[in-house]
XYZ file of C-alpha atoms in Angstrom:
623
model
C 89.030 -60.894 0.564
C 91.960 -60.732 3.441
C 93.801 -57.575 3.638
C 97.224 -57.393 2.297
C 100.081 -58.140 4.811
C 102.208 -55.292 6.072
C 105.018 -54.246 4.201
C 108.626 -55.075 6.289
C 111.111 -52.639 7.234
C 112.842 -53.673 3.888
C 109.862 -53.176 1.936
C 109.272 -49.618 3.401
C 113.171 -48.671 2.123
C 112.848 -50.297 -0.840
C 109.735 -47.979 -1.669
C 111.634 -44.849 -0.197
C 114.502 -45.716 -2.554
C 112.144 -45.692 -5.675
C 110.770 -42.466 -4.585
C 114.404 -41.133 -4.048
C 115.940 -42.446 -7.145
C 112.966 -40.869 -9.300
C 113.400 -37.651 -7.848
C 117.216 -37.192 -7.762
C 117.235 -38.118 -11.374
C 116.001 -34.681 -11.988
C 118.668 -32.736 -10.382
C 120.468 -29.840 -11.470
C 124.386 -30.177 -12.142
C 125.374 -28.951 -8.604
C 122.592 -30.894 -6.983
C 121.276 -27.793 -5.304
C 117.998 -27.857 -6.686
C 115.606 -30.854 -7.870
C 112.971 -30.168 -10.438
C 110.715 -33.180 -11.450
C 108.798 -33.043 -14.543
C 105.331 -31.107 -14.689
C 104.090 -27.593 -15.056
C 106.080 -24.751 -13.218
C 104.451 -23.505 -9.930
C 103.194 -20.021 -9.105
C 106.065 -19.370 -7.107
C 108.567 -19.782 -10.173
C 111.369 -22.259 -11.316
C 113.748 -21.488 -8.772
C 111.513 -22.118 -5.950
C 110.281 -25.419 -7.506
C 113.767 -26.309 -7.419
C 114.310 -25.467 -3.328
C 111.017 -27.384 -3.054
C 112.131 -30.340 -4.648
C 115.710 -30.475 -2.760
C 114.351 -29.912 0.526
C 111.213 -32.136 0.367
C 113.250 -35.053 -0.606
C 116.106 -34.230 1.618
C 113.581 -35.030 4.714
C 112.835 -38.384 3.222
C 116.791 -38.974 2.343
C 117.442 -37.745 6.290
C 114.999 -40.370 7.514
C 116.617 -43.061 5.545
C 120.272 -41.911 6.782
C 119.347 -41.649 10.300
C 117.443 -45.109 10.346
C 120.504 -47.011 8.937
C 122.789 -44.774 11.350
C 124.491 -43.918 8.424
C 125.673 -47.585 7.509
C 125.186 -48.436 3.396
C 123.876 -45.151 2.472
C 126.638 -43.669 1.710
C 125.348 -42.426 -2.008
C 122.464 -40.417 -0.269
C 125.149 -38.666 2.121
C 127.404 -37.542 -0.794
C 124.605 -36.441 -2.999
C 122.697 -34.507 -0.618
C 125.668 -32.974 1.091
C 127.139 -31.748 -2.421
C 123.443 -30.298 -2.794
C 123.781 -28.416 0.491
C 127.255 -27.209 -0.548
C 125.738 -25.646 -4.096
C 122.638 -24.309 -2.339
C 124.293 -22.033 0.007
C 126.947 -21.049 -2.297
C 126.086 -17.651 -3.638
C 127.934 -17.755 -6.737
C 126.240 -20.986 -7.700
C 123.678 -21.099 -10.452
C 121.468 -23.366 -8.694
C 121.598 -21.833 -5.256
C 118.687 -22.075 -2.797
C 116.209 -19.310 -3.067
C 116.962 -17.303 0.109
C 114.596 -16.606 2.908
C 114.605 -12.861 2.532
C 113.657 -13.529 -1.227
C 110.875 -15.687 -1.259
C 108.511 -16.645 1.646
C 108.441 -20.211 0.406
C 112.109 -20.522 1.357
C 110.733 -20.283 5.025
C 108.982 -23.526 4.779
C 111.775 -25.154 3.087
C 114.427 -24.195 5.274
C 112.716 -26.361 8.428
C 112.883 -29.453 6.288
C 116.711 -28.527 5.556
C 117.635 -27.395 9.549
C 115.206 -30.742 10.739
C 117.315 -33.059 8.694
C 120.656 -31.654 9.078
C 120.211 -31.994 12.761
C 118.829 -35.616 12.134
C 121.858 -36.557 10.260
C 124.252 -34.387 12.068
C 127.037 -37.188 12.230
C 126.935 -38.039 8.665
C 126.587 -34.877 7.152
C 126.794 -31.546 9.150
C 129.823 -32.507 10.987
C 131.376 -33.661 7.674
C 130.574 -30.362 5.946
C 133.673 -27.752 5.637
C 133.484 -24.622 7.905
C 133.094 -22.209 4.732
C 129.634 -24.229 4.222
C 128.543 -24.324 7.562
C 128.964 -20.652 8.000
C 127.037 -20.435 4.830
C 124.278 -22.602 6.031
C 124.236 -20.632 9.163
C 123.892 -17.525 7.161
C 121.258 -18.763 4.695
C 119.241 -19.874 7.870
C 119.726 -16.789 9.816
C 116.933 -14.175 8.496
C 114.613 -16.581 10.333
C 115.633 -14.780 13.663
C 113.693 -11.598 14.693
C 111.447 -11.991 11.379
C 107.484 -11.551 12.682
C 106.041 -12.123 8.772
C 105.740 -15.740 9.279
C 101.596 -16.609 9.161
C 100.298 -17.283 12.411
C 99.690 -20.920 11.814
C 101.435 -24.018 11.436
C 104.118 -21.762 9.887
C 105.382 -21.256 13.592
C 107.341 -24.249 13.492
C 109.379 -23.485 10.637
C 110.810 -20.167 12.638
C 111.046 -22.412 15.323
C 112.718 -25.587 13.859
C 115.127 -23.121 12.209
C 116.024 -20.956 15.164
C 116.710 -24.188 17.131
C 119.084 -25.421 14.882
C 121.127 -22.408 14.561
C 121.122 -22.370 18.376
C 122.914 -25.977 18.436
C 125.616 -24.729 15.989
C 126.239 -21.301 17.548
C 124.186 -19.286 15.175
C 121.902 -16.432 15.876
C 118.657 -17.237 17.668
C 116.010 -15.509 19.674
C 114.684 -16.611 23.149
C 111.707 -14.182 22.521
C 110.965 -15.671 19.286
C 110.892 -19.169 20.584
C 108.892 -18.333 23.522
C 106.171 -16.292 21.079
C 105.862 -19.596 18.873
C 105.195 -22.130 21.455
C 102.776 -19.678 22.934
C 100.987 -19.535 19.509
C 101.419 -23.258 19.352
C 99.833 -23.879 22.508
C 96.838 -21.224 21.868
C 95.679 -23.716 18.728
C 94.908 -26.398 21.095
C 91.536 -27.784 21.188
C 89.518 -30.458 23.075
C 90.799 -34.071 22.729
C 94.187 -33.262 21.308
C 93.006 -31.576 18.325
C 94.352 -28.496 17.302
C 93.107 -25.695 14.402
C 95.639 -24.447 12.168
C 95.646 -20.887 13.025
C 92.486 -18.991 14.577
C 89.835 -19.867 12.110
C 87.876 -23.236 12.370
C 90.543 -25.370 10.404
C 90.735 -28.826 11.184
C 92.409 -30.971 8.502
C 95.597 -33.421 7.876
C 97.673 -30.380 9.044
C 96.781 -31.251 12.609
C 98.878 -34.378 12.107
C 101.298 -33.729 9.657
C 102.085 -30.533 11.109
C 101.073 -29.414 14.208
C 101.563 -32.767 16.173
C 104.539 -34.147 14.090
C 107.126 -30.940 14.810
C 106.623 -30.588 18.457
C 107.968 -34.401 18.528
C 110.589 -34.077 16.293
C 111.747 -30.651 17.357
C 112.148 -31.835 20.945
C 114.395 -34.468 19.719
C 116.706 -31.773 18.345
C 120.282 -31.120 19.600
C 119.438 -27.695 20.560
C 116.049 -28.127 22.133
C 116.183 -30.039 25.281
C 116.312 -26.941 27.437
C 113.648 -24.997 25.350
C 111.288 -28.426 25.498
C 112.179 -28.911 28.929
C 108.321 -29.512 30.879
C 106.404 -29.122 27.807
C 106.897 -32.748 26.037
C 105.241 -34.659 28.175
C 102.052 -32.714 27.482
C 102.716 -32.838 23.747
C 103.008 -36.196 23.698
C 99.808 -36.811 25.757
C 97.789 -34.678 23.329
C 99.362 -36.549 20.581
C 98.267 -39.682 21.964
C 94.544 -38.377 22.350
C 94.476 -37.227 18.787
C 95.750 -40.528 17.336
C 92.640 -42.338 19.034
C 90.346 -40.217 16.794
C 92.821 -39.996 14.017
C 92.883 -43.982 13.293
C 89.364 -44.158 13.095
C 89.641 -41.607 10.123
C 91.191 -44.148 7.935
C 89.460 -46.129 5.360
C 89.911 -49.797 5.316
C 91.493 -49.604 1.783
C 93.899 -47.092 3.355
C 92.633 -44.134 2.024
C 92.866 -41.099 4.345
C 89.618 -38.551 4.520
C 89.106 -36.375 0.879
C 89.025 -33.206 3.050
C 91.007 -30.178 3.682
C 93.673 -28.288 1.602
C 97.204 -29.754 0.173
C 95.808 -33.390 -0.440
C 98.490 -33.637 -3.106
C 100.861 -34.562 0.030
C 98.910 -37.736 -0.150
C 100.694 -40.315 2.423
C 101.754 -37.507 4.539
C 98.813 -38.504 6.190
C 100.629 -41.252 7.906
C 103.143 -39.167 9.346
C 101.191 -38.820 12.940
C 101.126 -42.507 13.259
C 105.074 -42.785 12.934
C 105.233 -39.557 15.348
C 103.042 -41.547 17.792
C 105.396 -44.837 17.509
C 108.605 -42.306 18.027
C 106.813 -40.765 20.673
C 105.761 -44.081 22.339
C 102.124 -43.058 23.044
C 100.231 -45.254 25.614
C 96.795 -45.468 24.201
C 97.470 -46.933 20.560
C 99.777 -49.819 20.162
C 103.075 -50.000 18.185
C 101.110 -52.634 15.682
C 98.126 -50.528 15.236
C 100.190 -47.242 14.625
C 102.157 -49.434 11.768
C 99.397 -51.016 10.334
C 97.587 -47.313 9.882
C 100.840 -46.115 8.189
C 101.166 -48.909 6.254
C 97.410 -48.898 4.506
C 97.866 -45.162 3.552
C 101.171 -45.666 2.045
C 100.280 -48.613 -0.141
C 97.105 -47.343 -1.112
C 98.509 -44.488 -2.704
C 101.246 -46.823 -4.048
C 98.738 -49.134 -5.602
C 96.674 -46.756 -7.048
C 99.665 -45.126 -9.114
C 100.394 -42.102 -7.367
C 104.111 -42.851 -7.982
C 104.566 -42.819 -12.185
C 107.608 -43.282 -14.038
C 109.561 -42.845 -10.405
C 107.785 -39.422 -10.016
C 104.973 -38.057 -7.589
C 102.449 -36.174 -9.656
C 100.098 -33.694 -8.542
C 96.836 -35.230 -7.940
C 95.360 -37.708 -5.482
C 95.900 -41.269 -7.135
C 96.938 -39.921 -10.442
C 97.890 -36.480 -11.965
C 94.672 -33.937 -11.065
C 96.076 -30.332 -11.214
C 93.188 -28.659 -9.841
C 93.763 -30.636 -6.811
C 96.732 -28.706 -5.971
C 96.855 -24.683 -4.847
C 97.742 -22.255 -7.433
C 101.192 -22.150 -6.033
C 102.082 -25.774 -5.906
C 104.835 -26.666 -8.212
C 106.481 -30.203 -9.201
C 108.465 -30.435 -5.948
C 105.357 -30.056 -3.967
C 104.150 -33.304 -3.616
C 107.148 -34.628 -1.768
C 106.190 -33.139 1.401
C 104.073 -36.997 0.916
C 107.877 -38.384 2.346
C 106.776 -37.304 5.735
C 104.461 -40.319 5.618
C 107.674 -42.369 5.447
C 109.129 -41.147 8.944
C 108.860 -44.514 10.135
C 112.298 -45.299 8.027
C 114.044 -42.977 10.958
C 113.391 -45.687 13.398
C 115.897 -48.481 13.001
C 115.335 -52.031 12.238
C 115.505 -52.897 16.071
C 112.881 -50.444 17.240
C 109.985 -52.212 18.508
C 107.322 -51.052 16.009
C 108.669 -53.231 13.535
C 108.521 -56.321 15.415
C 104.994 -55.285 16.568
C 102.190 -57.426 15.899
C 99.697 -55.325 13.265
C 96.209 -54.858 14.321
C 93.500 -54.027 11.972
C 91.895 -50.602 11.656
C 88.929 -49.635 13.197
C 87.311 -49.514 9.800
C 88.711 -53.079 8.667
C 87.238 -54.656 11.865
C 83.611 -53.326 11.093
C 80.989 -50.396 11.669
C 81.490 -48.075 14.041
C 80.035 -44.581 15.334
C 82.368 -41.810 17.199
C 81.789 -38.029 18.043
C 84.795 -35.829 17.437
C 84.355 -32.676 19.637
C 86.890 -29.902 18.486
C 85.859 -30.212 14.565
C 82.691 -30.909 14.943
C 82.284 -34.319 13.349
C 79.860 -37.186 13.794
C 82.018 -40.251 12.423
C 80.490 -43.623 11.041
C 81.818 -46.364 9.186
C 80.499 -49.232 6.837
C 81.491 -51.076 3.987
C 85.049 -50.165 5.050
C 84.295 -46.437 4.247
C 84.670 -43.870 6.729
C 82.251 -40.952 6.639
C 82.060 -37.719 8.857
C 79.173 -35.346 9.168
C 80.624 -32.265 9.475
C 79.021 -29.599 11.794
C 82.174 -27.562 12.846
C 84.676 -27.047 10.299
C 84.881 -24.591 7.562
C 88.179 -22.867 7.404
C 86.420 -19.552 8.517
C 86.300 -17.121 11.321
C 83.477 -17.279 13.951
C 80.627 -15.154 12.520
C 82.232 -14.591 9.069
C 79.769 -14.810 5.962
C 82.305 -16.139 3.165
C 81.454 -18.683 0.333
C 81.394 -22.339 1.589
C 85.055 -24.090 0.426
C 84.395 -27.576 -1.106
C 87.484 -29.069 0.836
C 85.871 -27.816 4.284
C 82.500 -26.400 4.394
C 80.428 -29.284 3.122
C 78.168 -31.235 5.319
C 79.755 -34.825 4.996
C 83.137 -36.035 4.076
C 84.256 -39.795 3.462
C 87.340 -41.927 2.413
C 85.777 -42.750 -0.969
C 84.139 -39.808 -2.284
C 85.700 -36.461 -3.134
C 83.894 -32.819 -2.862
C 83.674 -30.975 -6.477
C 86.408 -29.005 -7.285
C 86.259 -27.363 -10.426
C 85.380 -23.898 -10.413
C 81.735 -24.204 -10.228
C 82.150 -26.166 -7.134
C 83.743 -23.056 -5.243
C 81.105 -21.051 -6.030
C 77.910 -22.981 -5.548
C 77.358 -25.693 -3.182
C 75.915 -28.805 -4.489
C 77.211 -31.963 -3.151
C 76.653 -32.677 0.671
C 75.127 -29.449 1.027
C 71.821 -27.645 2.203
C 71.381 -24.778 0.086
C 68.396 -22.268 -0.399
C 67.587 -21.320 -3.816
C 66.193 -17.876 -4.589
C 64.229 -16.588 -7.831
C 67.585 -15.886 -9.407
C 68.550 -19.321 -9.034
C 71.399 -18.740 -6.705
C 72.369 -21.067 -4.052
C 72.967 -20.250 -0.741
C 76.246 -20.675 1.690
C 76.858 -21.612 5.150
C 80.072 -20.712 6.749
C 80.364 -19.715 9.328
C 78.108 -22.253 10.884
C 77.686 -22.588 14.298
C 78.110 -26.014 16.028
C 75.349 -26.915 18.455
C 77.367 -30.321 19.281
C 78.319 -33.946 18.354
C 77.774 -37.166 20.280
C 76.879 -40.925 19.859
C 73.651 -42.651 20.719
C 74.146 -46.429 20.922
C 75.932 -47.314 17.624
C 74.562 -44.089 15.963
C 76.539 -40.845 15.800
C 74.699 -37.337 15.615
C 75.347 -33.885 15.286
C 74.052 -30.576 14.698
C 75.015 -26.950 13.623
C 72.975 -23.526 12.504
C 73.862 -20.942 10.219
C 72.694 -17.774 8.245
C 71.927 -19.070 4.826
C 73.499 -16.169 2.611
C 74.292 -15.902 -1.051
C 77.793 -13.991 -2.138
C 78.538 -11.655 -4.956
C 82.297 -12.560 -5.123
C 85.289 -10.390 -5.502
C 87.012 -10.302 -8.489
C 90.622 -10.950 -7.021
C 90.730 -14.467 -4.638
C 93.509 -15.647 -2.864
C 93.271 -19.515 -2.848
C 94.949 -21.181 -0.211
C 91.378 -23.371 0.750
C 89.095 -20.956 2.354
C 85.887 -20.115 0.664
C 85.890 -17.324 -1.893
C 85.267 -13.907 -0.454
C 82.537 -11.249 -1.638
C 79.772 -9.728 -0.126
C 77.102 -11.703 1.624
C 73.047 -11.064 1.544
C 71.585 -13.191 4.696
C 68.374 -15.233 3.204
C 67.333 -17.040 6.231
C 68.511 -19.261 9.420
C 68.799 -23.282 8.930
C 69.577 -25.326 11.790
C 70.517 -29.357 10.429
C 70.968 -32.313 12.265
C 72.522 -35.528 11.520
C 71.619 -38.693 12.554
C 74.082 -41.416 10.962
C 74.593 -45.224 11.418
C 76.502 -47.456 9.069
C 75.744 -46.509 5.062
C 72.756 -44.067 6.427
C 72.560 -40.682 7.545
C 68.907 -39.103 8.232
C 69.407 -35.387 7.650
C 66.993 -32.804 9.168
C 66.792 -29.182 8.757
C 64.452 -26.356 9.543
C 64.724 -23.032 7.655
C 63.002 -20.110 9.356
C 62.652 -16.619 7.974
C 62.805 -17.451 4.027
C 61.391 -15.065 1.539
C 58.213 -16.281 -0.289
C 59.139 -18.432 -3.303
C 62.274 -19.955 -1.700
C 63.197 -23.435 -2.450
C 65.602 -25.815 -0.682
C 68.026 -28.129 -2.453
C 69.504 -31.046 -0.632
C 72.707 -32.681 -2.220
C 73.812 -36.192 -1.580
C 77.125 -38.003 -1.972
C 79.160 -37.367 -4.953
C 80.383 -40.298 -6.935
C 82.758 -40.271 -9.803
C 84.493 -42.733 -12.306
C 85.082 -43.108 -15.940
C 81.419 -43.775 -16.038
C 78.262 -42.623 -13.640
C 75.028 -44.367 -13.839
C 72.017 -42.307 -12.931
C 68.495 -43.047 -11.974
C 65.918 -40.580 -10.303
C 67.984 -39.609 -7.107
C 70.508 -42.647 -7.341
C 74.018 -42.454 -8.922
C 76.294 -45.292 -9.179
C 80.029 -45.275 -9.985
C 83.230 -47.686 -9.199
C 81.388 -49.766 -7.717
C 79.604 -46.986 -5.015
C 75.925 -46.205 -4.894
C 74.949 -42.562 -3.635
C 71.034 -42.155 -3.166
C 69.321 -39.387 -1.646
C 65.551 -39.665 -0.553
C 62.956 -37.162 0.880
C 61.094 -38.297 3.604
C 57.596 -37.272 4.548
C 57.608 -34.449 1.756
C 57.248 -34.317 -2.097
C 60.368 -33.257 -3.695
C 61.858 -33.231 -7.177
C 65.069 -35.718 -7.352
C 67.761 -35.658 -10.307
C 71.345 -36.521 -10.359
C 73.382 -33.640 -11.638
C 76.689 -34.450 -13.595
C 79.751 -32.485 -13.342
C 82.793 -33.341 -15.735
C 86.320 -32.850 -14.723
C 85.622 -31.796 -11.084
C 86.828 -34.659 -8.897
C 90.309 -36.356 -8.637
C 88.501 -39.686 -8.662
C 87.064 -39.793 -11.971
C 86.673 -38.064 -15.340
C 82.728 -37.543 -14.309
C 81.037 -36.930 -11.196
C 77.485 -37.543 -10.232
C 75.452 -35.984 -7.331
C 71.791 -37.238 -6.569
C 69.856 -34.281 -5.222
C 66.118 -33.369 -4.237
C 64.715 -30.334 -4.288
C 61.305 -28.589 -2.954
C 59.330 -25.392 -1.858
C 60.972 -24.773 1.640
C 58.537 -25.640 4.647
C 59.140 -22.255 6.648
C 59.522 -23.028 10.315
C 58.977 -26.949 10.066
C 61.631 -29.897 10.320
C 62.342 -31.751 7.040
C 64.497 -34.673 6.460
C 66.080 -36.598 3.679
C 67.646 -40.059 3.940
C 71.280 -40.107 2.415
C 73.222 -43.181 1.283
C 76.545 -44.264 0.234
C 77.222 -47.971 -0.261
C 78.971 -50.607 -2.087
C 75.815 -52.920 -2.205
C 71.998 -51.925 -3.107
C 70.345 -48.956 -0.692
C 67.854 -50.079 1.631
C 65.028 -47.673 3.094
C 65.379 -46.332 6.568
C 62.245 -44.191 8.114
C 62.043 -40.907 10.398
C 59.149 -39.794 12.841
C 59.690 -36.095 13.717
C 58.295 -34.913 16.970
C 58.353 -31.926 18.718
C 61.738 -32.366 20.562
C 62.892 -35.515 18.835
C 63.315 -37.517 16.021
C 63.165 -41.539 15.944
C 64.772 -43.098 13.077
C 63.858 -46.791 12.113
C 66.929 -48.466 10.263
C 66.886 -50.800 7.435
C 67.857 -53.884 9.854
C 64.854 -52.893 12.279
C 67.010 -50.934 14.963
C 65.946 -47.442 16.095
C 67.783 -44.364 17.388
C 66.072 -41.528 18.873
C 68.088 -38.137 19.216
C 67.107 -35.241 20.162
C 66.518 -32.192 18.020
C 68.203 -28.654 18.517
C 66.455 -25.974 20.476
C 64.861 -23.459 18.635
C 66.100 -20.149 19.804
């Protein structure tokens, strides 16, 4: 079946207007807050209302700027009134201030960014009192050194740049420090880590590459950005060459990393690439990627009754962080940034080009996050050997969002409470006599590569159990507790098409230790299981021991996945063969699984794939 035609710009505008109308219907009387229906977030009702206003203001700003202020008077009037109310200290629906709650620091960046982007139609028309109140509202960002050392640096930087442009206070030292911190996050291949930990996720695109491009275009940034814009765009260009390979043929982004309720914000870096005019990915390919992502979520019911719910396709509250409120999902509007590009921009006339996953199978290695990437059946899969949202050498529990051995655009990790405490799907866990499973964070990346049409990756870790602390902060990282090292594990992935051969060697395991290998989790309203094979929603997941005897079974979990009410994970379990390589075959397919074979030598493993092709890959050296 041919892929659907891309939206026209008019289609994009119509979708944006649906999103805006649904949110604006839930505005406060003074329009200073927008609070869509839903459970109150962990930061309270007042913060929820500020989030709802600031995040929909992003989208309103894109619409206003893209139309050059023509035909969008209702948006200009509505949000101008909301600004007047928001900064009025006596208004009952005023904004939570930056010195009242840290979340206001996040939302202030959206306010400042769009006030700059829509300057002729909103800021320039505000009365002098309101303008001064806006300056006073944003001013606490100056000199505030409590911003987390992550993508939050851009929230302080954007606010101060706007303040600089309107005669408000700002700090050159803050700006220099923030730019230096951003530069310290740079990694190989245009990738960036969201902080000092191995944090690679959608924030790389929708924050760490988005803000530098938008910031450089702000009225107060020209002098500050001098000499660095070309470098930032070059890094974006290189990143996009990888990022476009991480979108499934159906438009689904990888279901990996935190803040997944932002959904089609994953389209933002592609629009940023069009805005910046990157040379290596065509405008038609960038628009196609953004289009497939946004329509994927529209087609799957993310917008219901005009409101973005907390979830992936539909409502699924466990996918959100504890602090998320009903306005939080509206960061998704970053994915509609293309509407800030006017109708005469070349991106709207460029001929669409299919995604890599639409064109066929491929293999790719991405060095910074340690991902061996393959595609088949239109599904993108990554074997993950370098990302865990943990500091090097730390022994914490595996975050299901980061530390699983593989992720895809068609499966979700298990995110119930048990999933945070016990690795099951896409894991290699050692099981002791007490039944506790080991964790792999923080693993050591050995390397990723491609060999012909296969991708390979390998890593090593100190397999450890965790006695969990009672109080946990849940922002995506693995849970903390006292760790006890059980043994050393080295793992190697050899992936091609629908198949991965996964090898592991365990050294130093106590007598009686067992090893459990977990396959792909599949979810739906119904999961059919047979031995080590599970099927749901047209997907089949299988795991098979190669050359050793193991006990196969499928474990089922209820309410553990945003993709369905039930999830099934095929696993195999066997006694540890200490000091020897063992291998399993892991398959995720829309068809019927076929068999691959592997021959393990002293230094290499040779895989014979179901179609008869072979791949010989080096095994990691044993220290």
